[in-house]
Amino acid sequence: MMDTEAQKKAVGEAAAALVEDGMVVGLGTGSTAACFVRALGARKLDIVGVPTSIATAELAQSLGIRLGELGETRTIDLTVDGADEIGPGLALIKGAGGALLREKLVWEASKSCLVIGDAAKHVKVLGKFTLPIEVVPFGHKTVHARICDVLAEFEIGIAPILRRKDGQPVKTDNGNLIYDAACERIEEPAPLGAALKSITGVVEHGLFLDLADKALIGTADGVVELEP
Ligand code: 5RP
């Protein structure tokens, strides 16, 4: 029987086994993606990794993985990343690690995207986990008010909370701020995502829709594969 940590390691290793010599590989962010990066590093392949955060770049470098920048390598063959929730159709909430913008840029530039997670990440409806919304710092309280208006249109009444660490607002790798929205149930992720994205000052949100081609989910008994 595998516990959560063993499940993360198992999906990380299963994902790393799919990487072939010569590939350009998008490297996700978070503890599950780190399991993948470690397993990938152990394979000592001749690949180029495109990291989605400074933390992942540091980890990959420490393992001897050659790095390239988005747009400076040839097309990314495969991106492997974790998620906070994996819902129906492989719709995802991502961004608890604050890397949602770089992650989405890398995912969208990839020929194929694989999401990996432990069993708890697999949900029937998105929204129990908070939805991160990255905003520019300038005038962010005004942007917050607009976000609240949009959420109210989707019958989400709770105001998003500014993400803080040690009392200070968290800055992303891009120098932006994050508001976390407790949506509870996101029945229609596509219109919500589009409405949030239309707000001036919102840089990105953590809904990853129609992006994952496959999921590897860890369960107590082993790794299962899901498709949209
Ligand atoms: C970071 C992310 C992560 O992939 C997500 O938060 C999952 O992290 P973990 O594997 O540590 O649970 O989206 O921005």
CSV table of C-alpha atoms and ligand atoms in Angstrom, one decimal:
chain,number,residue,atom,x,y,z
A,1,MET,CA,0.0,0.0,0.0
A,2,MET,CA,1.5,3.3,-1.0
A,3,ASP,CA,1.1,6.4,1.1
A,4,THR,CA,1.0,9.9,-0.4
A,5,GLU,CA,4.8,10.4,-0.6
A,6,ALA,CA,5.2,7.0,-2.2
A,7,GLN,CA,2.5,7.8,-4.7
A,8,LYS,CA,4.3,11.1,-5.7
A,9,LYS,CA,7.5,9.2,-6.1
A,10,ALA,CA,5.9,6.5,-8.2
A,11,VAL,CA,4.2,8.9,-10.6
A,12,GLY,CA,7.4,10.9,-10.8
A,13,GLU,CA,9.4,7.8,-11.7
A,14,ALA,CA,6.7,6.6,-14.2
A,15,ALA,CA,6.8,10.0,-15.9
A,16,ALA,CA,10.6,10.1,-16.1
A,17,ALA,CA,10.5,6.6,-17.8
A,18,LEU,CA,8.6,8.3,-20.7
A,19,VAL,CA,11.4,10.7,-21.5
A,20,GLU,CA,13.8,9.8,-24.3
A,21,ASP,CA,17.3,10.9,-25.2
A,22,GLY,CA,17.3,14.1,-27.3
A,23,MET,CA,14.0,15.5,-25.9
A,24,VAL,CA,13.3,19.0,-24.8
A,25,VAL,CA,11.3,18.6,-21.5
A,26,GLY,CA,9.2,21.1,-19.6
A,27,LEU,CA,10.0,20.7,-15.9
A,28,GLY,CA,7.0,21.5,-13.6
A,29,THR,CA,7.1,23.0,-10.1
A,30,GLY,CA,6.0,21.6,-6.7
A,31,SER,CA,6.8,18.5,-4.6
A,32,THR,CA,5.4,16.0,-7.2
A,33,ALA,CA,7.1,17.6,-10.1
A,34,ALA,CA,10.3,17.6,-8.0
A,35,CYS,CA,9.9,13.8,-7.7
A,36,PHE,CA,9.8,13.7,-11.5
A,37,VAL,CA,12.9,16.0,-11.9
A,38,ARG,CA,14.9,13.8,-9.4
A,39,ALA,CA,13.9,10.6,-11.3
A,40,LEU,CA,14.8,12.3,-14.6
A,41,GLY,CA,18.2,13.5,-13.3
A,42,ALA,CA,18.9,9.9,-12.2
A,43,ARG,CA,18.5,8.7,-15.7
A,44,LYS,CA,21.4,10.8,-17.0
A,45,LEU,CA,19.8,11.3,-20.4
A,46,ASP,CA,20.9,13.8,-23.0
A,47,ILE,CA,18.0,16.2,-22.8
A,48,VAL,CA,17.3,19.9,-22.3
A,49,GLY,CA,15.0,20.9,-19.5
A,50,VAL,CA,12.9,24.0,-19.6
A,51,PRO,CA,12.1,24.9,-15.9
A,52,THR,CA,8.8,26.6,-14.8
A,53,SER,CA,10.3,28.3,-11.8
A,54,ILE,CA,13.6,29.4,-10.2
A,55,ALA,CA,13.2,26.6,-7.6
A,56,THR,CA,12.9,23.9,-10.3
A,57,ALA,CA,15.8,25.4,-12.3
A,58,GLU,CA,18.0,25.2,-9.1
A,59,LEU,CA,16.9,21.6,-8.5
A,60,ALA,CA,17.5,20.5,-12.1
A,61,GLN,CA,20.9,22.2,-12.2
A,62,SER,CA,21.9,20.5,-9.0
A,63,LEU,CA,21.1,17.1,-10.7
A,64,GLY,CA,23.2,18.0,-13.8
A,65,ILE,CA,20.2,18.5,-16.1
A,66,ARG,CA,21.1,20.9,-18.9
A,67,LEU,CA,18.7,23.8,-19.0
A,68,GLY,CA,17.2,25.9,-21.8
A,69,GLU,CA,14.9,28.9,-21.7
A,70,LEU,CA,11.4,29.0,-23.1
A,71,GLY,CA,11.6,30.2,-26.7
A,72,GLU,CA,15.4,29.6,-26.9
A,73,THR,CA,15.1,25.8,-27.4
A,74,ARG,CA,13.3,23.9,-30.2
A,75,THR,CA,9.7,23.0,-29.4
A,76,ILE,CA,9.2,21.4,-26.0
A,77,ASP,CA,8.4,17.7,-26.6
A,78,LEU,CA,6.9,16.9,-23.3
A,79,THR,CA,6.1,18.8,-20.1
A,80,VAL,CA,5.5,17.0,-16.8
A,81,ASP,CA,4.0,18.9,-13.9
A,82,GLY,CA,1.9,18.4,-10.8
A,83,ALA,CA,-1.5,20.0,-10.0
A,84,ASP,CA,-3.5,20.9,-7.0
A,85,GLU,CA,-6.7,19.3,-8.4
A,86,ILE,CA,-7.2,17.1,-11.4
A,87,GLY,CA,-10.9,17.2,-12.4
A,88,PRO,CA,-13.1,15.8,-15.1
A,89,GLY,CA,-11.7,16.0,-18.6
A,90,LEU,CA,-8.3,16.6,-17.0
A,91,ALA,CA,-9.3,20.2,-16.1
A,92,LEU,CA,-6.8,21.3,-13.5
A,93,ILE,CA,-6.3,23.8,-10.7
A,94,LYS,CA,-2.6,24.7,-10.4
A,95,GLY,CA,-0.6,27.4,-8.7
A,96,ALA,CA,-0.3,26.6,-5.0
A,97,GLY,CA,3.4,26.9,-5.6
A,98,GLY,CA,2.9,30.2,-7.2
A,99,ALA,CA,4.4,29.2,-10.6
A,100,LEU,CA,1.2,29.2,-12.6
A,101,LEU,CA,2.2,31.8,-15.1
A,102,ARG,CA,5.5,30.3,-16.1
A,103,GLU,CA,3.9,26.9,-16.0
A,104,LYS,CA,1.1,27.9,-18.3
A,105,LEU,CA,3.6,29.5,-20.7
A,106,VAL,CA,5.6,26.2,-20.8
A,107,TRP,CA,2.5,24.0,-21.0
A,108,GLU,CA,1.1,26.0,-23.9
A,109,ALA,CA,4.4,25.7,-25.8
A,110,SER,CA,4.6,21.9,-25.4
A,111,LYS,CA,3.7,19.2,-27.9
A,112,SER,CA,2.4,17.1,-25.1
A,113,CYS,CA,1.6,17.7,-21.4
A,114,LEU,CA,1.5,15.1,-18.7
A,115,VAL,CA,0.0,15.9,-15.3
A,116,ILE,CA,1.1,13.8,-12.3
A,117,GLY,CA,-0.4,13.6,-8.8
A,118,ASP,CA,-1.3,11.5,-5.8
A,119,ALA,CA,-4.8,10.1,-5.3
A,120,ALA,CA,-6.0,13.1,-3.3
A,121,LYS,CA,-5.5,15.4,-6.3
A,122,HIS,CA,-8.1,13.5,-8.3
A,123,VAL,CA,-11.5,15.2,-7.8
A,124,LYS,CA,-15.0,15.0,-9.2
A,125,VAL,CA,-15.6,18.8,-9.3
A,126,LEU,CA,-12.9,21.5,-9.2
A,127,GLY,CA,-12.9,24.1,-6.5
A,128,LYS,CA,-12.3,22.7,-3.1
A,129,PHE,CA,-8.7,23.8,-3.4
A,130,THR,CA,-8.3,27.5,-3.7
A,131,LEU,CA,-7.9,29.0,-7.2
A,132,PRO,CA,-4.8,31.2,-7.5
A,133,ILE,CA,-5.1,34.4,-9.5
A,134,GLU,CA,-1.9,36.3,-10.3
A,135,VAL,CA,-2.2,40.1,-10.5
A,136,VAL,CA,0.1,43.0,-11.1
A,137,PRO,CA,1.1,44.8,-7.9
A,138,PHE,CA,0.1,48.2,-9.2
A,139,GLY,CA,-3.5,49.0,-8.1
A,140,HIS,CA,-4.0,45.4,-7.0
A,141,LYS,CA,-6.8,46.3,-4.6
A,142,THR,CA,-8.8,47.7,-7.5
A,143,VAL,CA,-8.1,44.5,-9.4
A,144,HIS,CA,-9.2,42.6,-6.4
A,145,ALA,CA,-12.5,44.4,-6.4
A,146,ARG,CA,-13.0,43.5,-10.1
A,147,ILE,CA,-12.2,39.9,-9.4
A,148,CYS,CA,-14.8,39.9,-6.6
A,149,ASP,CA,-17.4,41.2,-9.1
A,150,VAL,CA,-16.6,38.5,-11.6
A,151,LEU,CA,-16.7,35.8,-8.9
A,152,ALA,CA,-20.1,37.1,-7.8
A,153,GLU,CA,-21.4,36.6,-11.3
A,154,PHE,CA,-20.5,32.9,-10.9
A,155,GLU,CA,-22.2,32.9,-7.5
A,156,ILE,CA,-18.8,32.7,-5.7
A,157,GLY,CA,-19.4,35.0,-2.7
A,158,ILE,CA,-16.1,34.7,-0.8
A,159,ALA,CA,-13.5,37.4,-1.5
A,160,PRO,CA,-10.1,36.1,-2.6
A,161,ILE,CA,-7.3,36.4,0.0
A,162,LEU,CA,-3.9,38.0,-0.8
A,163,ARG,CA,-1.3,35.3,-0.5
A,164,ARG,CA,1.2,36.1,2.3
A,165,LYS,CA,4.2,34.4,3.9
A,166,ASP,CA,5.5,35.5,7.3
A,167,GLY,CA,3.0,38.3,7.1
A,168,GLN,CA,4.3,39.7,3.8
A,169,PRO,CA,2.6,39.5,0.4
A,170,VAL,CA,4.2,36.7,-1.6
A,171,LYS,CA,5.8,37.8,-4.8
A,172,THR,CA,5.9,35.4,-7.7
A,173,ASP,CA,9.1,34.7,-9.8
A,174,ASN,CA,7.6,37.4,-12.1
A,175,GLY,CA,7.3,40.0,-9.3
A,176,ASN,CA,3.5,39.7,-9.2
A,177,LEU,CA,1.0,39.1,-6.4
A,178,ILE,CA,-1.4,36.2,-5.9
A,179,TYR,CA,-5.0,36.2,-4.7
A,180,ASP,CA,-6.4,32.8,-3.7
A,181,ALA,CA,-10.1,32.3,-4.3
A,182,ALA,CA,-12.1,29.8,-2.3
A,183,CYS,CA,-14.6,28.8,-5.0
A,184,GLU,CA,-15.8,25.6,-3.4
A,185,ARG,CA,-17.4,24.3,-6.6
A,186,ILE,CA,-16.4,25.3,-10.1
A,187,GLU,CA,-19.1,23.9,-12.3
A,188,GLU,CA,-18.1,25.8,-15.4
A,189,PRO,CA,-14.3,26.4,-15.4
A,190,ALA,CA,-14.1,27.7,-19.0
A,191,PRO,CA,-16.3,30.8,-18.7
A,192,LEU,CA,-14.9,31.5,-15.2
A,193,GLY,CA,-11.4,31.4,-16.5
A,194,ALA,CA,-12.2,33.6,-19.5
A,195,ALA,CA,-14.0,36.2,-17.3
A,196,LEU,CA,-11.0,36.3,-14.9
A,197,LYS,CA,-8.5,36.6,-17.7
A,198,SER,CA,-10.5,39.6,-19.2
A,199,ILE,CA,-9.8,41.7,-16.1
A,200,THR,CA,-7.1,44.3,-16.7
A,201,GLY,CA,-4.4,43.6,-14.1
A,202,VAL,CA,-5.0,39.8,-13.9
A,203,VAL,CA,-1.9,38.2,-15.4
A,204,GLU,CA,-3.1,34.6,-15.2
A,205,HIS,CA,-5.2,32.2,-13.2
A,206,GLY,CA,-4.7,28.6,-12.1
A,207,LEU,CA,-7.3,26.9,-14.3
A,208,PHE,CA,-5.5,24.8,-16.8
A,209,LEU,CA,-8.2,23.7,-19.3
A,210,ASP,CA,-7.7,21.5,-22.4
A,211,LEU,CA,-4.0,21.4,-21.8
A,212,ALA,CA,-3.2,18.1,-20.2
A,213,ASP,CA,-3.0,15.2,-22.6
A,214,LYS,CA,-2.7,12.5,-20.0
A,215,ALA,CA,-2.5,12.1,-16.2
A,216,LEU,CA,-0.7,9.6,-14.1
A,217,ILE,CA,-2.4,9.3,-10.7
A,218,GLY,CA,-0.8,7.5,-7.8
A,219,THR,CA,-3.1,5.2,-5.8
A,220,ALA,CA,-2.6,3.0,-2.8
A,221,ASP,CA,-2.1,0.1,-5.2
A,222,GLY,CA,-0.1,1.6,-8.0
A,223,VAL,CA,-0.1,4.2,-10.8
A,224,VAL,CA,-3.2,4.6,-13.1
A,225,GLU,CA,-3.3,6.5,-16.3
A,226,LEU,CA,-6.2,8.8,-17.3
A,227,GLU,CA,-7.0,10.6,-20.5
A,228,PRO,CA,-9.3,13.5,-21.1
B,1,5RP,C1,2.9,25.1,-8.6
B,1,5RP,C2,1.9,24.0,-9.0
B,1,5RP,C3,2.1,22.7,-8.4
B,1,5RP,O1,2.3,21.8,-9.5
B,1,5RP,C4,0.9,22.3,-7.6
B,1,5RP,O2,0.8,23.2,-6.6
B,1,5RP,C5,1.1,20.9,-7.0
B,1,5RP,O3,2.2,20.9,-6.0
B,1,5RP,P1,2.5,19.6,-5.2
B,1,5RP,O4,3.0,18.6,-6.1
B,1,5RP,O5,3.6,20.1,-4.2
B,1,5RP,O6,1.3,19.2,-4.4
B,1,5RP,O7,1.0,24.3,-9.7
B,1,5RP,O8,2.6,26.3,-9.1
